[in-house]
Structures are given as C-alpha cells and as structure tokens.
Amino acid sequence: METLKDKYAPYFKIGTAFENYDLVNADLIKTQFNSMTCANAMKFGCLTEKPGEYEFKYADELVKFAKDNNMAIHGHNYVWHNQTPDYIFENTSAEELIETLKNHVRILKDHFGELDSFDAVNEAIEDKSEQYLRDTKWKRILGDDYVSKVFRAIHEVVPNTQLFYNDYNESFPEKREKIVRLLKEMLADGVPVYGMGLQSHISIYGPDLDEIKRSIEAYAALGLRLRISELDVSMYLNNNDKDPEVKMPNPELMKKQADYYGELFKIYRSYADHIDAVTFWGVTDKDSWLNYFPIPGRRNYPLLFDDNGQPKEAFYSVMNF
Ligand code: G3I
C-alpha cells in the first residue's frame, strides 16, 4: 500500500509528533512519516528541572529512532511560557537570562548536533483581543522586544538551524493580524526568522477553508517558509466549549472529518512551494492529547490512524487525489 510520505514526497515532508510510548507503533511511524517532532521530550522543562542537570534519555530514544529511520528532526521548542523550568527565571537580569538561554541551546547542540529546524519561540501572541503579546516571564524580564532578542541569541549559537515562530489559532483573522505584525517587524529589523509554524489544531467545524488559504497566503507573503506544525482535526465544535457528549466514534462525523481532511490537503498541495512539512500532532487517535484536553477523558478522534493504527476514512481522502 502506498504510504503518506511516499505519496507526498513531491510536495512536502509528512511529520508526526510523538512520545516514547508511541514507539509501540514504530512500524507505522517509519513507514508513513519522514519527519519527527518530540511532542514533549525536547522542551526546556522536559530536559532540565534543576540548574546544571539535564536528562536526555527520552529525547535520545526518539532522536535515535528518527535517525535510524532517515526521518528529519524538527526541534520543539526553545522559548515558551509553558513547560519551562522555574529556576531559569529566578533572581536573574535580562542579560543573564539571555546567557542561560544561549547556554541551553549550546547544550542541546553539543548533545544532538545542530538540528535542521527548531521552533525558536512558541505561542508569544495573546488570544485576547485587547492585548498584543502574551504576558510571560520571558517578556517581563527581557522586555517587549523579547521575541526578537531570543531569535537573535539562538541564531548566534545555531546559525545553521532554520528558526521558526510557532503559534495556534493562527487562522483566526484577529490573531493572524497580530502574528503577521510581529513577524513583519522582526523581518524589517533583520531578525533571523526563517519560517512560520501554523500549529493547525483545528476541527471538523472549521476554520473555514478560505480562512486557511488566506492564512497560508498571508504568512507566505512575508517571504517565510511554512510548516503545518501540529495538525489535528478535532471532532468537537470548539476546544474550549463543553460540547455536548457525542456518541463516538460517529460514522457521520468521521465522514465529515474525512471530507475536511481531503479539502485541507488539497489546499496544502496547492501551496506546496511554500510548505516544508505537514506534521500531525500524534500518531494514532488512541494517544492524542485531545483525549485529555480540554475535557479529560472525553474521547476524540483527530488523526488519520485509529486506535489500532489502522488507516481511517480520513487517511484515504488525504491519499486519493
Ligand atoms: O510527565 C508527567 C508524568 O510524570 C505525570 O505523571 C503526568 C501526570 O499528569 O504528567 C506528565 O506530564 C504531562 C506531559 O504532557 C507529558 O505527557 C503533563 O501533565 C501534560 O500537561 C503535558 O501536556 C502536553 C502539553 O503540550 C503541555 O502544554 C502535551 O502532552 C503536548 O502534546 C502539548 O503539546 C502542545 C505543544 O507543545 C504546543 N502547541 C500545543 C500542543 C498541544 O497542547
């Protein structure tokens, strides 16, 4: 059977973000995907909890797997408001925090070698309308131009790594405008931003496909390379709503999902010149983060492979064109 990575080889890489326990699906991963993102293992707080102490065993296992199977490795992430050790922010000046970050980037470089691409900054834009940047410890200590500062600092240490800005709700017009503003200002200042990661945690109910096209165009128009970086298509209306329980899996909704995935990939193919990779956030429905968020234990079915690793209807609509 033809696989995702082979079918899409003329267009872009097909990635998956996974955890060590996902290696029970090693055969599926290596046959279908040619790019790997650690879903957690390379995050600052997953590598170090105490000054000077790094634990690489989880990331190492995933990196070895990717290398053994000729998968590209996309790093996720250096700077985020989440999953970051508290100690780096304690009693520190802006200069010291930048040094701490550079040291972290250097430690990863010495350990893994320089990776091809990395999410330098994750989710810096605020969702609330009236606010531009999210209020984070990074911003409080480094100032309002902290995103530029950290891109520059990271680039000094890993000059050959393609640095991405990565965010969610990136196709909502209001947030998109803010992201575009940030990226435009950075590019005008000569900040070494290479690309934009469109997380794409979306749902069978939207965003509207035209909005997705508009977003790809808006980010590509900045001259940036794009990654669809965390794709999943939830079965529920809104991540933040307590949607009424739907009996799942529901054939009608699975069909709707397959149709949506089909249309989505048609769009991605049409912008393939701008897109380096399309990465799914997970491997099978069984272990998707959406089974725990926003409602713990509410089953979701957002990916192309079912609980047993078998291709779903959505897989075939992505493959049949
Ligand atoms: O490792 C601990 C474990 O020791 C403990 O027993 C268990 C109890 O809750 O928690 C485990 O940590 C969890 C971790 O995932 C590893 O599974 C955390 O509680 C949980 O909060 C964490 O969630 C991750 C989330 O980022 C954190 O914000 C998800 O797995 C991960 O998929 C998700 O990924 C993010 C991207 O990085 C950025 N974009 C959004 C995306 C989805 O939220």
Short mmCIF file of C-alpha atoms and ligand atoms in Angstrom, two decimals:
data_model
loop_
_atom_site.label_atom_id
_atom_site.label_comp_id
_atom_site.label_asym_id
_atom_site.label_seq_id
_atom_site.Cartn_x
_atom_site.Cartn_y
_atom_site.Cartn_z
CA MET A 1 0.00 0.00 0.00
CA GLU A 2 1.30 3.44 -0.85
CA THR A 3 2.23 5.46 2.19
CA LEU A 4 1.76 9.10 3.17
CA LYS A 5 5.42 10.06 2.97
CA ASP A 6 5.86 8.49 -0.48
CA LYS A 7 2.69 9.92 -1.93
CA TYR A 8 3.58 13.38 -0.64
CA ALA A 9 7.29 13.26 -1.49
CA PRO A 10 6.80 15.64 -4.45
CA TYR A 11 5.07 18.16 -2.17
CA PHE A 12 6.43 18.28 1.39
CA LYS A 13 7.55 16.09 4.26
CA ILE A 14 4.90 14.37 6.35
CA GLY A 15 5.72 14.51 10.03
CA THR A 16 4.40 13.25 13.32
CA ALA A 17 4.98 14.48 16.85
CA PHE A 18 5.31 11.63 19.28
CA GLU A 19 6.27 10.41 22.69
CA ASN A 20 8.38 7.45 23.76
CA TYR A 21 5.29 5.32 24.36
CA ASP A 22 4.25 5.88 20.74
CA LEU A 23 7.12 3.63 19.71
CA VAL A 24 4.71 0.71 20.13
CA ASN A 25 3.67 1.97 16.69
CA ALA A 26 7.24 2.05 15.38
CA ASP A 27 6.38 0.26 12.13
CA LEU A 28 3.53 2.61 11.38
CA ILE A 29 5.67 5.66 12.15
CA LYS A 30 8.57 4.64 10.00
CA THR A 31 6.50 3.59 7.03
CA GLN A 32 4.18 6.60 6.95
CA PHE A 33 6.24 9.56 8.16
CA ASN A 34 9.58 11.14 7.25
CA SER A 35 9.79 13.91 9.83
CA MET A 36 9.81 13.72 13.61
CA THR A 37 9.00 16.24 16.31
CA CYS A 38 9.29 15.35 20.00
CA ALA A 39 5.83 16.10 21.42
CA ASN A 40 7.40 16.87 24.80
CA ALA A 41 10.88 15.43 25.17
CA MET A 42 12.87 18.37 23.75
CA LYS A 43 11.05 21.09 25.68
CA PHE A 44 13.18 23.12 28.10
CA GLY A 45 11.35 21.83 31.16
CA CYS A 46 11.40 18.23 29.99
CA LEU A 47 15.19 18.30 29.68
CA THR A 48 16.11 20.13 32.87
CA GLU A 49 14.41 20.82 36.18
CA LYS A 50 17.45 21.89 38.20
CA PRO A 51 20.41 24.11 37.31
CA GLY A 52 23.12 22.14 35.58
CA GLU A 53 21.12 18.91 35.44
CA TYR A 54 19.98 17.59 32.09
CA GLU A 55 18.16 14.32 31.42
CA PHE A 56 18.37 13.30 27.78
CA LYS A 57 17.16 9.72 27.82
CA TYR A 58 13.63 10.39 26.47
CA ALA A 59 14.74 12.71 23.69
CA ASP A 60 17.68 10.44 22.90
CA GLU A 61 15.46 7.46 22.23
CA LEU A 62 13.29 9.48 19.85
CA VAL A 63 16.22 11.11 18.07
CA LYS A 64 17.90 7.73 17.58
CA PHE A 65 14.68 6.31 16.19
CA ALA A 66 14.36 9.23 13.76
CA LYS A 67 17.98 8.95 12.63
CA ASP A 68 17.80 5.16 12.25
CA ASN A 69 14.79 5.63 10.00
CA ASN A 70 16.01 8.58 7.96
CA MET A 71 13.44 10.97 9.39
CA ALA A 72 14.10 14.70 9.53
CA ILE A 73 14.08 16.08 13.08
CA HIS A 74 12.26 19.29 13.89
CA GLY A 75 13.06 20.73 17.33
CA HIS A 76 10.25 21.88 19.62
CA ASN A 77 10.90 24.29 21.36
CA TYR A 78 13.34 26.75 22.95
CA VAL A 79 11.19 29.58 24.31
CA TRP A 80 7.65 29.11 25.62
CA HIS A 81 5.54 30.19 28.60
CA ASN A 82 4.81 26.55 29.41
CA GLN A 83 6.96 23.56 30.35
CA THR A 84 9.94 25.74 31.24
CA PRO A 85 11.91 25.27 34.46
CA ASP A 86 11.22 27.97 37.06
CA TYR A 87 14.85 28.17 38.08
CA ILE A 88 15.89 29.97 34.90
CA PHE A 89 13.74 32.97 35.85
CA GLU A 90 14.81 33.27 39.48
CA ASN A 91 16.92 36.27 40.51
CA THR A 92 18.05 36.98 37.01
CA SER A 93 18.76 40.04 34.91
CA ALA A 94 17.83 40.25 31.23
CA GLU A 95 21.47 39.69 30.24
CA GLU A 96 21.73 36.64 32.47
CA LEU A 97 18.52 35.15 31.10
CA ILE A 98 19.81 35.51 27.55
CA GLU A 99 23.04 33.79 28.62
CA THR A 100 21.00 30.99 30.24
CA LEU A 101 19.06 30.52 27.02
CA LYS A 102 22.22 30.51 24.90
CA ASN A 103 23.77 28.02 27.24
CA HIS A 104 20.70 25.77 26.91
CA VAL A 105 20.84 25.98 23.13
CA ARG A 106 24.57 25.16 23.25
CA ILE A 107 23.98 22.14 25.49
CA LEU A 108 21.43 20.80 23.02
CA LYS A 109 23.75 21.49 20.10
CA ASP A 110 26.64 19.68 21.80
CA HIS A 111 24.36 16.76 22.58
CA PHE A 112 22.29 16.30 19.42
CA GLY A 113 24.38 18.20 16.91
CA GLU A 114 22.81 21.15 15.15
CA LEU A 115 19.26 20.28 14.04
CA ASP A 116 17.90 21.43 10.69
CA SER A 117 14.98 23.34 12.13
CA PHE A 118 13.63 24.36 15.52
CA ASP A 119 10.68 26.26 16.96
CA ALA A 120 12.59 29.17 18.47
CA VAL A 121 9.54 30.81 20.04
CA ASN A 122 6.18 29.20 20.69
CA GLU A 123 2.87 31.00 21.25
CA ALA A 124 4.01 34.54 22.06
CA ILE A 125 0.83 36.22 20.79
CA GLU A 126 -2.10 36.78 23.17
CA ASP A 127 -5.53 35.39 22.27
CA LYS A 128 -7.49 38.20 23.93
CA SER A 129 -8.35 40.98 21.51
CA GLU A 130 -7.17 43.92 23.54
CA GLN A 131 -3.69 42.52 24.17
CA TYR A 132 -0.86 42.01 21.67
CA LEU A 133 1.82 39.87 23.28
CA ARG A 134 1.10 37.24 25.90
CA ASP A 135 2.27 38.21 29.36
CA THR A 136 5.10 35.75 30.14
CA LYS A 137 8.13 35.59 32.37
CA TRP A 138 10.31 35.87 29.27
CA LYS A 139 8.61 39.13 28.33
CA ARG A 140 8.65 40.56 31.84
CA ILE A 141 12.38 40.00 32.18
CA LEU A 142 13.56 40.68 28.61
CA GLY A 143 11.10 43.40 27.59
CA ASP A 144 8.54 43.88 24.84
CA ASP A 145 11.03 43.04 22.10
CA TYR A 146 11.93 39.74 23.69
CA VAL A 147 10.90 37.62 20.70
CA SER A 148 13.48 39.37 18.50
CA LYS A 149 16.08 39.19 21.24
CA VAL A 150 15.75 35.47 21.72
CA PHE A 151 15.72 34.72 17.98
CA ARG A 152 18.99 36.64 17.68
CA ALA A 153 20.53 34.94 20.68
CA ILE A 154 19.57 31.46 19.48
CA HIS A 155 20.82 32.19 15.98
CA GLU A 156 24.24 33.13 17.35
CA VAL A 157 24.62 29.65 18.79
CA VAL A 158 22.99 27.63 15.99
CA PRO A 159 23.46 29.73 12.84
CA ASN A 160 22.59 26.84 10.53
CA THR A 161 19.26 25.98 12.14
CA GLN A 162 16.11 27.23 10.46
CA LEU A 163 14.32 29.11 13.24
CA PHE A 164 10.53 29.11 13.29
CA TYR A 165 7.90 31.14 15.10
CA ASN A 166 5.09 28.71 16.01
CA ASP A 167 1.54 29.51 17.12
CA TYR A 168 -2.07 28.25 17.31
CA ASN A 169 -5.37 29.85 16.24
CA GLU A 170 -3.14 31.18 13.50
CA SER A 171 -6.01 31.22 11.00
CA PHE A 172 -8.33 33.37 13.13
CA PRO A 173 -8.20 36.77 11.38
CA GLU A 174 -7.62 38.80 14.52
CA LYS A 175 -4.79 36.64 15.84
CA ARG A 176 -3.34 36.23 12.35
CA GLU A 177 -3.04 40.00 12.05
CA LYS A 178 -1.11 40.17 15.29
CA ILE A 179 1.20 37.33 14.25
CA VAL A 180 1.81 38.97 10.86
CA ARG A 181 2.59 42.26 12.61
CA LEU A 182 5.13 40.56 14.85
CA LEU A 183 6.82 38.71 12.01
CA LYS A 184 6.85 41.77 9.75
CA GLU A 185 8.51 43.89 12.43
CA MET A 186 11.08 41.20 13.06
CA LEU A 187 11.91 40.80 9.39
CA ALA A 188 12.18 44.57 8.94
CA ASP A 189 14.70 44.61 11.79
CA GLY A 190 16.74 41.83 10.23
CA VAL A 191 15.85 39.26 12.90
CA PRO A 192 16.82 35.76 11.69
CA VAL A 193 13.33 34.28 11.48
CA TYR A 194 13.21 31.59 8.83
CA GLY A 195 9.66 30.37 9.00
CA MET A 196 6.19 30.29 10.47
CA GLY A 197 4.71 27.20 12.06
CA LEU A 198 0.95 27.02 11.68
CA GLN A 199 0.01 24.68 14.51
CA SER A 200 -3.39 23.89 12.97
CA HIS A 201 -5.22 22.43 15.95
CA ILE A 202 -8.47 22.67 14.09
CA SER A 203 -11.83 20.91 13.95
CA ILE A 204 -14.30 19.40 11.53
CA TYR A 205 -16.33 22.59 12.04
CA GLY A 206 -13.58 24.94 10.95
CA PRO A 207 -11.88 27.29 10.48
CA ASP A 208 -13.43 27.85 7.14
CA LEU A 209 -11.17 26.62 4.35
CA ASP A 210 -10.98 30.09 2.79
CA GLU A 211 -9.60 31.42 6.05
CA ILE A 212 -6.94 28.71 5.97
CA LYS A 213 -5.97 29.69 2.43
CA ARG A 214 -5.83 33.34 3.43
CA SER A 215 -3.56 32.50 6.33
CA ILE A 216 -1.14 30.47 4.26
CA GLU A 217 -1.02 33.36 1.79
CA ALA A 218 -0.53 35.99 4.49
CA TYR A 219 2.40 34.16 6.10
CA ALA A 220 3.96 33.14 2.79
CA ALA A 221 3.70 36.74 1.55
CA LEU A 222 6.22 37.68 4.23
CA GLY A 223 8.74 35.55 2.39
CA LEU A 224 8.81 32.93 5.15
CA ARG A 225 8.88 29.16 4.75
CA LEU A 226 5.90 27.44 6.32
CA ARG A 227 5.34 24.32 8.36
CA ILE A 228 1.95 22.97 9.24
CA SER A 229 3.36 22.03 12.59
CA GLU A 230 0.80 20.37 14.89
CA LEU A 231 -2.11 19.27 12.75
CA ASP A 232 -5.15 17.52 14.18
CA VAL A 233 -8.83 17.80 13.31
CA SER A 234 -10.98 17.56 16.44
CA MET A 235 -14.48 16.09 16.32
CA TYR A 236 -15.83 18.89 18.51
CA LEU A 237 -17.04 22.36 17.76
CA ASN A 238 -14.70 24.35 19.95
CA ASN A 239 -11.78 23.26 22.06
CA ASN A 240 -12.84 25.48 24.90
CA ASP A 241 -16.53 24.68 24.96
CA LYS A 242 -18.08 21.88 26.92
CA ASP A 243 -19.63 20.41 23.83
CA PRO A 244 -22.49 18.02 24.48
CA GLU A 245 -21.28 14.46 24.63
CA VAL A 246 -21.45 12.97 21.18
CA LYS A 247 -21.52 9.23 20.90
CA MET A 248 -18.19 8.41 19.34
CA PRO A 249 -16.92 7.25 17.00
CA ASN A 250 -19.80 8.52 14.94
CA PRO A 251 -19.82 7.48 11.24
CA GLU A 252 -21.40 10.73 10.10
CA LEU A 253 -18.77 12.82 11.86
CA MET A 254 -15.98 10.54 10.64
CA LYS A 255 -17.20 11.21 7.10
CA LYS A 256 -17.27 14.94 7.77
CA GLN A 257 -13.73 14.68 9.08
CA ALA A 258 -12.57 12.72 6.03
CA ASP A 259 -14.05 15.37 3.72
CA TYR A 260 -12.43 18.18 5.69
CA TYR A 261 -9.04 16.47 5.67
CA GLY A 262 -9.37 15.91 1.92
CA GLU A 263 -10.06 19.59 1.26
CA LEU A 264 -7.31 20.66 3.62
CA PHE A 265 -4.66 18.62 1.88
CA LYS A 266 -5.87 19.87 -1.48
CA ILE A 267 -5.08 23.36 -0.18
CA TYR A 268 -1.71 22.29 1.23
CA ARG A 269 -0.76 20.73 -2.09
CA SER A 270 -1.67 23.89 -3.93
CA TYR A 271 0.73 25.86 -1.71
CA ALA A 272 3.40 23.16 -1.65
CA ASP A 273 6.00 25.62 -2.94
CA HIS A 274 5.85 27.39 0.40
CA ILE A 275 5.43 24.42 2.75
CA ASP A 276 8.37 22.40 4.09
CA ALA A 277 6.38 19.86 6.11
CA VAL A 278 2.94 18.93 7.35
CA THR A 279 3.26 17.40 10.81
CA PHE A 280 0.45 15.68 12.71
CA TRP A 281 0.31 16.11 16.49
CA GLY A 282 0.34 12.44 17.37
CA VAL A 283 0.28 9.08 15.63
CA THR A 284 -3.00 7.31 16.40
CA ASP A 285 -6.30 8.51 17.85
CA LYS A 286 -5.70 6.42 20.95
CA ASP A 287 -2.93 8.63 22.29
CA SER A 288 -3.93 12.07 21.05
CA TRP A 289 -3.54 14.91 23.55
CA LEU A 290 -7.16 15.82 22.68
CA ASN A 291 -8.34 12.82 24.72
CA TYR A 292 -7.16 14.80 27.76
CA PHE A 293 -7.83 18.37 26.68
CA PRO A 294 -9.94 20.41 27.28
CA ILE A 295 -12.01 17.71 28.97
CA PRO A 296 -10.00 14.87 30.50
CA GLY A 297 -11.31 11.52 29.36
CA ARG A 298 -13.51 12.86 26.54
CA ARG A 299 -12.58 10.74 23.57
CA ASN A 300 -11.57 12.50 20.42
CA TYR A 301 -10.57 11.03 17.06
CA PRO A 302 -8.50 13.73 15.39
CA LEU A 303 -5.84 11.85 13.39
CA LEU A 304 -5.55 9.63 10.31
CA PHE A 305 -5.00 6.33 12.15
CA ASP A 306 -7.46 4.68 14.52
CA ASP A 307 -6.79 3.20 17.97
CA ASN A 308 -5.31 0.09 16.37
CA GLY A 309 -3.09 2.01 13.98
CA GLN A 310 -5.36 1.24 11.03
CA PRO A 311 -5.96 3.92 8.37
CA LYS A 312 -9.27 5.77 8.75
CA GLU A 313 -11.53 7.19 6.06
CA ALA A 314 -9.64 10.48 6.54
CA PHE A 315 -6.38 8.72 5.57
CA TYR A 316 -7.88 7.67 2.25
CA SER A 317 -9.21 11.11 1.46
CA VAL A 318 -5.75 12.56 2.05
CA MET A 319 -4.24 9.84 -0.17
CA ASN A 320 -6.73 9.67 -3.02
CA PHE A 321 -6.18 12.52 -5.41
O1 G3I B 1 5.39 13.53 32.55
C1 G3I B 1 4.35 13.74 33.50
C2 G3I B 1 4.13 12.49 34.33
O2 G3I B 1 5.30 12.21 35.07
C3 G3I B 1 2.94 12.73 35.25
O3 G3I B 1 2.63 11.57 35.93
C4 G3I B 1 1.70 13.14 34.42
C5 G3I B 1 0.50 13.48 35.31
O4 G3I B 1 -0.32 14.45 34.73
O5 G3I B 1 2.02 14.29 33.69
C6 G3I B 1 3.09 14.10 32.76
O6 G3I B 1 3.30 15.29 32.10
C7 G3I B 1 2.35 15.65 31.13
C8 G3I B 1 3.09 15.81 29.80
O7 G3I B 1 2.21 16.30 28.82
C9 G3I B 1 3.70 14.50 29.28
O8 G3I B 1 2.70 13.58 28.95
C10 G3I B 1 1.71 16.97 31.54
O9 G3I B 1 0.92 16.78 32.70
C11 G3I B 1 0.85 17.50 30.41
O10 G3I B 1 0.40 18.81 30.75
C12 G3I B 1 1.68 17.58 29.14
O11 G3I B 1 0.82 18.03 28.10
C13 G3I B 1 1.49 18.43 26.93
C14 G3I B 1 1.14 19.88 26.61
O12 G3I B 1 1.76 20.25 25.40
C15 G3I B 1 1.60 20.83 27.70
O13 G3I B 1 1.16 22.12 27.42
C16 G3I B 1 1.03 17.53 25.79
O14 G3I B 1 1.46 16.19 26.03
C17 G3I B 1 1.60 18.04 24.47
O15 G3I B 1 1.03 17.30 23.42
C18 G3I B 1 1.25 19.52 24.32
O16 G3I B 1 1.81 20.00 23.12
C19 G3I B 1 1.49 21.36 22.79
C20 G3I B 1 2.67 21.92 22.03
O17 G3I B 1 3.86 21.76 22.75
C21 G3I B 1 2.44 23.39 21.69
N1 G3I B 1 1.19 23.58 21.00
C22 G3I B 1 0.02 22.99 21.62
C23 G3I B 1 0.26 21.50 21.88
C24 G3I B 1 -0.97 20.84 22.44
O18 G3I B 1 -1.31 21.38 23.69
#
